Short mmCIF file of C-alpha atoms in Angstrom, two decimals:
data_model
loop_
_atom_site.label_atom_id
_atom_site.label_comp_id
_atom_site.label_asym_id
_atom_site.label_seq_id
_atom_site.Cartn_x
_atom_site.Cartn_y
_atom_site.Cartn_z
CA MET A 1 -30.68 -70.51 -29.64
CA ALA A 2 -30.20 -66.75 -29.15
CA ASN A 3 -28.53 -64.63 -31.86
CA ALA A 4 -24.91 -63.67 -31.35
CA TYR A 5 -24.50 -60.05 -32.47
CA THR A 6 -21.31 -58.74 -33.95
CA ASP A 7 -21.51 -55.44 -32.09
CA THR A 8 -19.24 -52.81 -30.63
CA THR A 9 -18.54 -55.01 -27.63
CA ALA A 10 -17.52 -57.96 -29.68
CA MET A 11 -15.31 -55.81 -31.92
CA SER A 12 -14.15 -53.36 -29.26
CA ASN A 13 -10.61 -53.26 -30.65
CA LEU A 14 -12.02 -51.59 -33.78
CA VAL A 15 -14.09 -48.98 -31.95
CA LYS A 16 -12.08 -46.01 -30.79
CA ALA A 17 -12.66 -42.36 -29.96
CA ALA A 18 -12.01 -40.03 -32.88
CA TYR A 19 -10.00 -36.82 -32.56
CA ASP A 20 -10.29 -33.65 -34.58
CA ARG A 21 -6.75 -33.11 -35.82
CA TYR A 22 -7.30 -29.36 -35.92
CA VAL A 23 -6.33 -28.00 -32.49
CA GLU A 24 -7.66 -24.56 -31.53
CA PHE A 25 -5.68 -21.95 -29.62
CA ALA A 26 -6.79 -20.37 -26.34
CA LEU A 27 -8.81 -17.16 -26.48
CA ARG A 28 -6.40 -14.25 -26.69
CA SER A 29 -6.39 -10.55 -25.96
CA GLN A 30 -4.64 -8.19 -28.33
CA PRO A 31 -1.36 -6.72 -27.04
CA LEU A 32 -1.61 -2.95 -27.45
CA PHE A 33 -0.06 -1.10 -24.51
CA ARG A 34 3.30 -0.82 -26.28
CA ASN A 35 1.57 1.65 -28.60
CA LEU A 36 1.88 4.18 -25.77
CA ALA A 37 5.70 3.99 -25.91
CA ASP A 38 6.04 6.72 -28.53
CA LYS A 39 9.27 8.30 -27.26
CA ARG A 40 12.44 6.69 -28.62
CA PRO A 41 16.07 7.79 -29.03
CA VAL A 42 16.57 10.26 -31.87
CA GLN A 43 20.36 10.67 -31.94
CA GLN A 44 21.74 7.88 -29.76
CA ALA A 45 25.49 8.39 -29.41
CA MET A 46 26.58 4.77 -29.01
CA PRO A 47 25.40 1.33 -27.91
CA GLY A 48 24.99 1.02 -24.16
CA SER A 49 23.36 -0.80 -21.28
CA SER A 50 21.06 2.16 -20.73
CA VAL A 51 19.90 5.21 -22.67
CA ILE A 52 19.69 8.64 -21.02
CA PHE A 53 17.18 11.11 -22.38
CA SER A 54 17.56 14.81 -21.54
CA LEU A 55 14.88 17.50 -21.28
CA TYR A 56 15.30 21.26 -21.17
CA ALA A 57 13.37 23.40 -18.72
CA ASP A 58 11.74 26.53 -20.16
CA MET A 59 12.86 29.95 -19.01
CA ALA A 60 10.65 31.96 -16.69
CA ALA A 61 8.43 34.44 -18.51
CA ALA A 62 9.92 37.94 -18.69
CA THR A 63 6.95 40.27 -18.16
CA SER A 64 8.65 43.38 -16.78
CA THR A 65 9.22 46.35 -19.09
CA LEU A 66 12.73 47.28 -20.15
CA SER A 67 14.30 50.61 -19.39
CA GLU A 68 15.68 52.35 -22.45
CA ALA A 69 18.98 53.29 -20.82
CA VAL A 70 19.53 50.20 -18.65
CA ASP A 71 21.13 47.05 -19.97
CA PRO A 72 19.08 44.09 -18.65
CA ASP A 73 20.80 41.47 -16.51
CA ALA A 74 21.40 38.11 -18.15
CA VAL A 75 19.69 35.03 -16.74
CA ALA A 76 21.04 31.51 -16.67
CA ILE A 77 19.36 28.71 -18.53
CA GLY A 78 18.23 25.95 -16.15
CA ASN A 79 19.98 22.61 -16.10
CA THR A 80 18.48 19.72 -18.05
CA THR A 81 16.68 16.83 -16.36
CA ASN A 82 17.40 13.23 -17.29
CA VAL A 83 15.29 10.12 -17.81
CA THR A 84 17.18 6.83 -17.84
CA VAL A 85 15.92 3.73 -19.62
CA THR A 86 17.77 0.56 -18.61
CA LEU A 87 17.88 -2.20 -21.20
CA ASN A 88 17.21 -5.80 -20.17
CA GLU A 89 17.09 -9.13 -21.94
CA TYR A 90 13.71 -10.80 -22.38
CA GLY A 91 12.90 -14.10 -24.02
CA ASN A 92 11.48 -17.58 -23.89
CA VAL A 93 12.29 -20.86 -25.62
CA VAL A 94 10.61 -24.18 -26.46
CA LEU A 95 12.62 -27.36 -27.06
CA GLU A 96 10.59 -29.73 -29.23
CA THR A 97 11.71 -33.33 -29.52
CA LYS A 98 11.79 -35.28 -32.76
CA LYS A 99 9.72 -38.04 -31.14
CA LEU A 100 6.84 -35.63 -30.48
CA GLY A 101 6.89 -34.52 -34.12
CA GLU A 102 6.68 -38.13 -35.26
CA PHE A 103 3.99 -39.29 -32.81
CA ALA A 104 1.61 -36.29 -32.49
CA PHE A 105 -1.70 -36.72 -34.34
CA SER A 106 -1.64 -33.00 -35.24
CA ASP A 107 1.13 -30.98 -36.88
CA VAL A 108 2.78 -29.34 -33.89
CA ASP A 109 5.48 -27.33 -35.68
CA PRO A 110 3.26 -24.47 -36.92
CA ALA A 111 1.37 -24.51 -33.61
CA ILE A 112 4.59 -24.09 -31.62
CA ALA A 113 5.64 -21.22 -33.90
CA ASN A 114 2.27 -19.55 -33.32
CA LEU A 115 2.44 -20.04 -29.55
CA VAL A 116 5.97 -18.67 -29.33
CA ALA A 117 5.12 -15.63 -31.45
CA TYR A 118 2.09 -14.75 -29.32
CA ASN A 119 4.07 -15.33 -26.13
CA MET A 120 6.57 -12.76 -27.38
CA ALA A 121 3.94 -10.08 -28.02
CA ASP A 122 2.05 -10.94 -24.83
CA SER A 123 5.14 -10.86 -22.61
CA ILE A 124 6.50 -7.57 -23.95
CA ASP A 125 3.10 -5.93 -23.57
CA ARG A 126 2.87 -7.03 -19.93
CA VAL A 127 6.31 -5.58 -19.20
CA VAL A 128 5.07 -2.27 -20.65
CA VAL A 129 1.93 -2.39 -18.48
CA ASN A 130 4.03 -3.01 -15.37
CA THR A 131 6.01 0.13 -16.21
CA LEU A 132 2.97 2.30 -16.91
CA ILE A 133 1.38 1.57 -13.53
CA THR A 134 4.40 3.04 -11.73
CA GLY A 135 3.38 6.59 -12.67
CA THR A 136 2.92 9.01 -9.78
CA ASN A 137 -0.32 10.75 -10.87
CA VAL A 138 -3.25 8.77 -9.45
CA LEU A 139 -6.98 9.32 -8.95
CA TYR A 140 -9.05 6.92 -6.85
CA GLY A 141 -12.68 5.92 -7.24
CA GLY A 142 -15.32 6.90 -4.68
CA ASP A 143 -13.95 8.29 -1.42
CA ALA A 144 -10.79 6.14 -1.47
CA THR A 145 -7.48 7.92 -0.98
CA ASP A 146 -5.18 4.94 -1.49
CA THR A 147 -5.20 1.56 -3.21
CA ASP A 148 -5.92 -0.41 -0.06
CA GLU A 149 -9.10 1.63 0.50
CA VAL A 150 -10.72 0.83 -2.87
CA VAL A 151 -13.85 -1.35 -2.74
CA ALA A 152 -16.02 -2.74 -5.52
CA ALA A 153 -18.48 0.15 -5.18
CA ASP A 154 -15.76 2.72 -5.96
CA VAL A 155 -16.51 2.58 -9.68
CA ILE A 156 -15.26 4.84 -12.43
CA THR A 157 -17.37 7.83 -13.46
CA GLY A 158 -17.47 10.24 -16.35
CA SER A 159 -16.43 12.93 -13.89
CA MET A 160 -13.16 11.05 -13.24
CA ILE A 161 -12.42 10.96 -16.97
CA ARG A 162 -13.18 14.68 -17.33
CA LYS A 163 -11.05 15.54 -14.29
CA THR A 164 -8.13 13.51 -15.61
CA VAL A 165 -8.33 15.17 -19.02
CA ALA A 166 -8.45 18.58 -17.33
CA LYS A 167 -5.34 17.72 -15.29
CA LEU A 168 -3.50 16.56 -18.42
CA ARG A 169 -4.42 19.69 -20.33
CA ALA A 170 -3.48 21.90 -17.39
CA ALA A 171 -0.05 20.25 -17.37
CA ASN A 172 0.42 20.94 -21.11
CA ALA A 173 0.31 17.22 -21.97
CA VAL A 174 -0.01 16.78 -25.73
CA PRO A 175 -3.09 14.75 -26.77
CA ARG A 176 -2.55 11.54 -28.75
CA GLU A 177 -5.25 11.85 -31.41
CA GLY A 178 -6.34 15.36 -32.34
CA MET A 179 -7.51 16.83 -29.04
CA LEU A 180 -8.11 13.44 -27.44
CA TYR A 181 -6.08 11.55 -24.84
CA ALA A 182 -5.99 7.75 -24.69
CA ALA A 183 -7.80 5.91 -21.89
CA TYR A 184 -7.06 2.17 -21.69
CA MET A 185 -9.52 0.46 -19.35
CA HIS A 186 -10.75 -2.99 -18.44
CA PRO A 187 -14.12 -4.01 -19.97
CA GLU A 188 -15.57 -4.45 -16.47
CA VAL A 189 -14.64 -0.83 -15.76
CA ALA A 190 -16.08 0.34 -19.08
CA HIS A 191 -19.33 -1.41 -18.12
CA ASP A 192 -19.70 0.91 -15.13
CA LEU A 193 -18.89 3.94 -17.28
CA ARG A 194 -21.62 3.02 -19.75
CA SER A 195 -24.07 2.23 -16.94
CA GLU A 196 -23.73 5.65 -15.32
CA THR A 197 -26.90 7.72 -15.39
CA GLY A 198 -27.72 11.39 -14.86
CA ALA A 199 -26.57 14.63 -16.42
CA LEU A 200 -23.25 14.43 -18.31
CA SER A 201 -23.16 10.65 -17.98
CA PHE A 202 -22.07 8.55 -20.94
CA GLU A 203 -25.65 7.63 -21.85
CA ASP A 204 -27.00 11.14 -21.32
CA ILE A 205 -24.42 12.72 -23.61
CA ARG A 206 -24.51 10.14 -26.39
CA LYS A 207 -27.96 8.65 -26.62
CA TYR A 208 -29.43 11.47 -28.67
CA THR A 209 -26.48 11.93 -31.03
CA ASP A 210 -26.26 10.15 -34.33
CA PRO A 211 -24.15 8.12 -35.16
CA ASN A 212 -23.45 7.46 -31.47
CA VAL A 213 -26.72 5.55 -31.07
CA GLY A 214 -25.04 2.62 -32.78
CA ASN A 215 -22.22 2.67 -30.24
CA ILE A 216 -24.72 2.39 -27.39
CA LEU A 217 -26.61 -0.46 -29.01
CA ASN A 218 -23.33 -2.28 -29.68
CA ALA A 219 -22.13 -1.67 -26.08
CA THR A 220 -18.99 0.07 -27.27
CA THR A 221 -17.62 3.11 -25.50
CA GLY A 222 -15.92 5.46 -27.96
CA VAL A 223 -15.09 9.02 -26.88
CA LEU A 224 -15.96 10.63 -23.56
CA GLY A 225 -14.80 13.77 -21.78
CA GLY A 226 -11.81 14.42 -24.03
CA ALA A 227 -10.49 10.84 -24.12
CA TYR A 228 -10.98 7.97 -26.52
CA ILE A 229 -11.73 4.78 -24.60
CA VAL A 230 -9.88 1.57 -25.43
CA GLU A 231 -11.37 -1.49 -23.74
CA THR A 232 -8.87 -4.24 -23.07
CA PRO A 233 -8.75 -7.16 -20.63
CA ARG A 234 -5.01 -6.54 -20.47
CA ALA A 235 -5.54 -3.55 -18.18
CA TYR A 236 -3.78 -4.28 -14.89
CA THR A 237 -5.82 -5.63 -11.99
CA ALA A 238 -4.85 -6.94 -8.56
CA LEU A 239 -6.58 -8.09 -5.39
CA ASP A 240 -4.99 -5.30 -3.36
CA GLY A 241 -8.00 -3.20 -2.38
CA ALA A 242 -9.85 -3.13 0.93
CA ALA A 243 -10.41 -6.71 2.16
CA SER A 244 -8.58 -7.94 -0.96
CA ALA A 245 -11.05 -6.24 -3.30
CA LYS A 246 -10.14 -6.28 -6.98
CA VAL A 247 -8.64 -2.96 -8.04
CA TYR A 248 -8.58 -1.98 -11.72
CA ARG A 249 -5.97 0.37 -13.18
CA THR A 250 -7.12 2.58 -16.04
CA ILE A 251 -4.29 4.32 -17.89
CA VAL A 252 -4.95 7.76 -19.38
CA ALA A 253 -2.06 9.13 -21.43
CA GLY A 254 -0.95 11.83 -23.80
CA GLN A 255 2.07 11.82 -26.06
CA GLN A 256 5.52 10.94 -24.68
CA ALA A 257 4.18 9.40 -21.50
CA LEU A 258 6.43 6.37 -21.98
CA ALA A 259 9.97 6.05 -23.40
CA GLU A 260 11.37 2.94 -25.03
CA ALA A 261 14.98 2.09 -25.85
CA THR A 262 15.83 -0.96 -27.93
CA ALA A 263 19.08 -2.68 -28.80
CA VAL A 264 17.44 -5.80 -30.26
CA GLU A 265 13.82 -5.72 -31.41
CA PRO A 266 11.66 -8.67 -30.29
CA GLY A 267 12.02 -11.46 -32.80
CA ILE A 268 11.74 -15.21 -33.29
CA VAL A 269 14.97 -17.18 -32.86
CA GLN A 270 15.44 -20.66 -34.32
CA GLY A 271 18.21 -22.11 -32.19
CA PRO A 272 20.82 -24.59 -33.36
CA ILE A 273 20.32 -28.34 -33.03
CA VAL A 274 23.33 -29.37 -30.97
CA ASP A 275 22.51 -32.76 -29.44
CA LYS A 276 24.34 -35.78 -30.84
CA LEU A 277 21.30 -37.37 -32.50
CA MET A 278 19.71 -34.07 -33.55
CA ARG A 279 16.48 -34.82 -31.69
CA ALA A 280 15.89 -31.51 -29.88
CA ARG A 281 14.84 -28.48 -31.93
CA PRO A 282 14.79 -25.12 -30.10
CA LEU A 283 12.47 -22.28 -31.07
CA GLY A 284 12.12 -19.11 -29.03
CA TRP A 285 12.06 -15.35 -28.99
CA TYR A 286 14.45 -12.72 -27.72
CA SER A 287 14.60 -8.97 -27.17
CA LEU A 288 16.97 -6.50 -25.55
CA GLN A 289 15.11 -3.33 -24.58
CA GLY A 290 13.66 -1.25 -21.77
CA TRP A 291 10.95 1.24 -20.84
CA SER A 292 10.56 4.11 -18.42
CA ILE A 293 8.04 6.84 -17.68
CA TYR A 294 9.21 9.80 -19.77
CA ARG A 295 6.80 12.64 -18.90
CA GLU A 296 4.91 12.15 -15.66
CA ALA A 297 2.68 15.09 -16.62
CA SER A 298 1.40 13.07 -19.60
CA LEU A 299 0.27 10.05 -17.59
CA TYR A 300 -2.52 9.38 -15.11
CA ARG A 301 -3.70 6.18 -13.45
CA LEU A 302 -7.28 5.72 -12.24
CA GLU A 303 -7.69 3.07 -9.56
CA THR A 304 -11.28 1.89 -9.17
CA GLY A 305 -13.43 -1.09 -8.37
CA SER A 306 -16.17 -2.55 -10.55
CA SER A 307 -19.78 -3.44 -9.88
CA ILE A 308 -19.28 -6.73 -11.74
CA ALA A 309 -15.86 -7.65 -10.35
#
């Protein structure tokens, strides 16, 4: 008579898949574009649905000599120009049920708090990006003259960075760090910048300078042409180039490129439990604020393709 084995088939009710109770979060990029919003109200008169900033215009230079016996004519000061920032409500909310908290094999409460907090930072940063890309100063890669002409081969170059910095300096834009402007670009754009060869290319300038050798070996970008490079996958991209090519927007900015007005800073809100059996627990975030381009002269957008798009 054959042996009868007490195996996993015979005892299948006792053999189950095991779960790791520790649940990882998705890979995340760091929100950082709001750092460029460095202009805020200084003496706001009152609460309001919008905040109006005013800027003086300088007087024309007086270079003619004065006559000793002639009283010079007075000149009028030019009118101020205004920048309006409209405040809007932003927010999101999660409604967790008591049943989920009781049945879930992992503790969902701290996870929901984490997810809501990151959603707040992520969402606000994307609103800021959408404002920054509305600036009017634009340079295009290659021979493109508009967004719908950009192709993958129209990659960024060191020359574009140097030209942008020259334009900012010529417009009296104040650098952000020392004499450097900020350039926020997508990693796939930075790849092309680091891959450029020839005189005055990234590699040519940096490969013989210590400690920059370490930056090359680590595939980091650093400083080039008067701008410090910040690589971020949060840089805006869209399939709006020629034949739906992917177009990358690199933001190069000095001080006061972007204005921010805030009535309520972004924050976590634990809502009230109002259902009859107290089974639904709301957790969300809320802000009341707005952004607008403040000094167009301090902001440039570079629209390019990428060789690894």
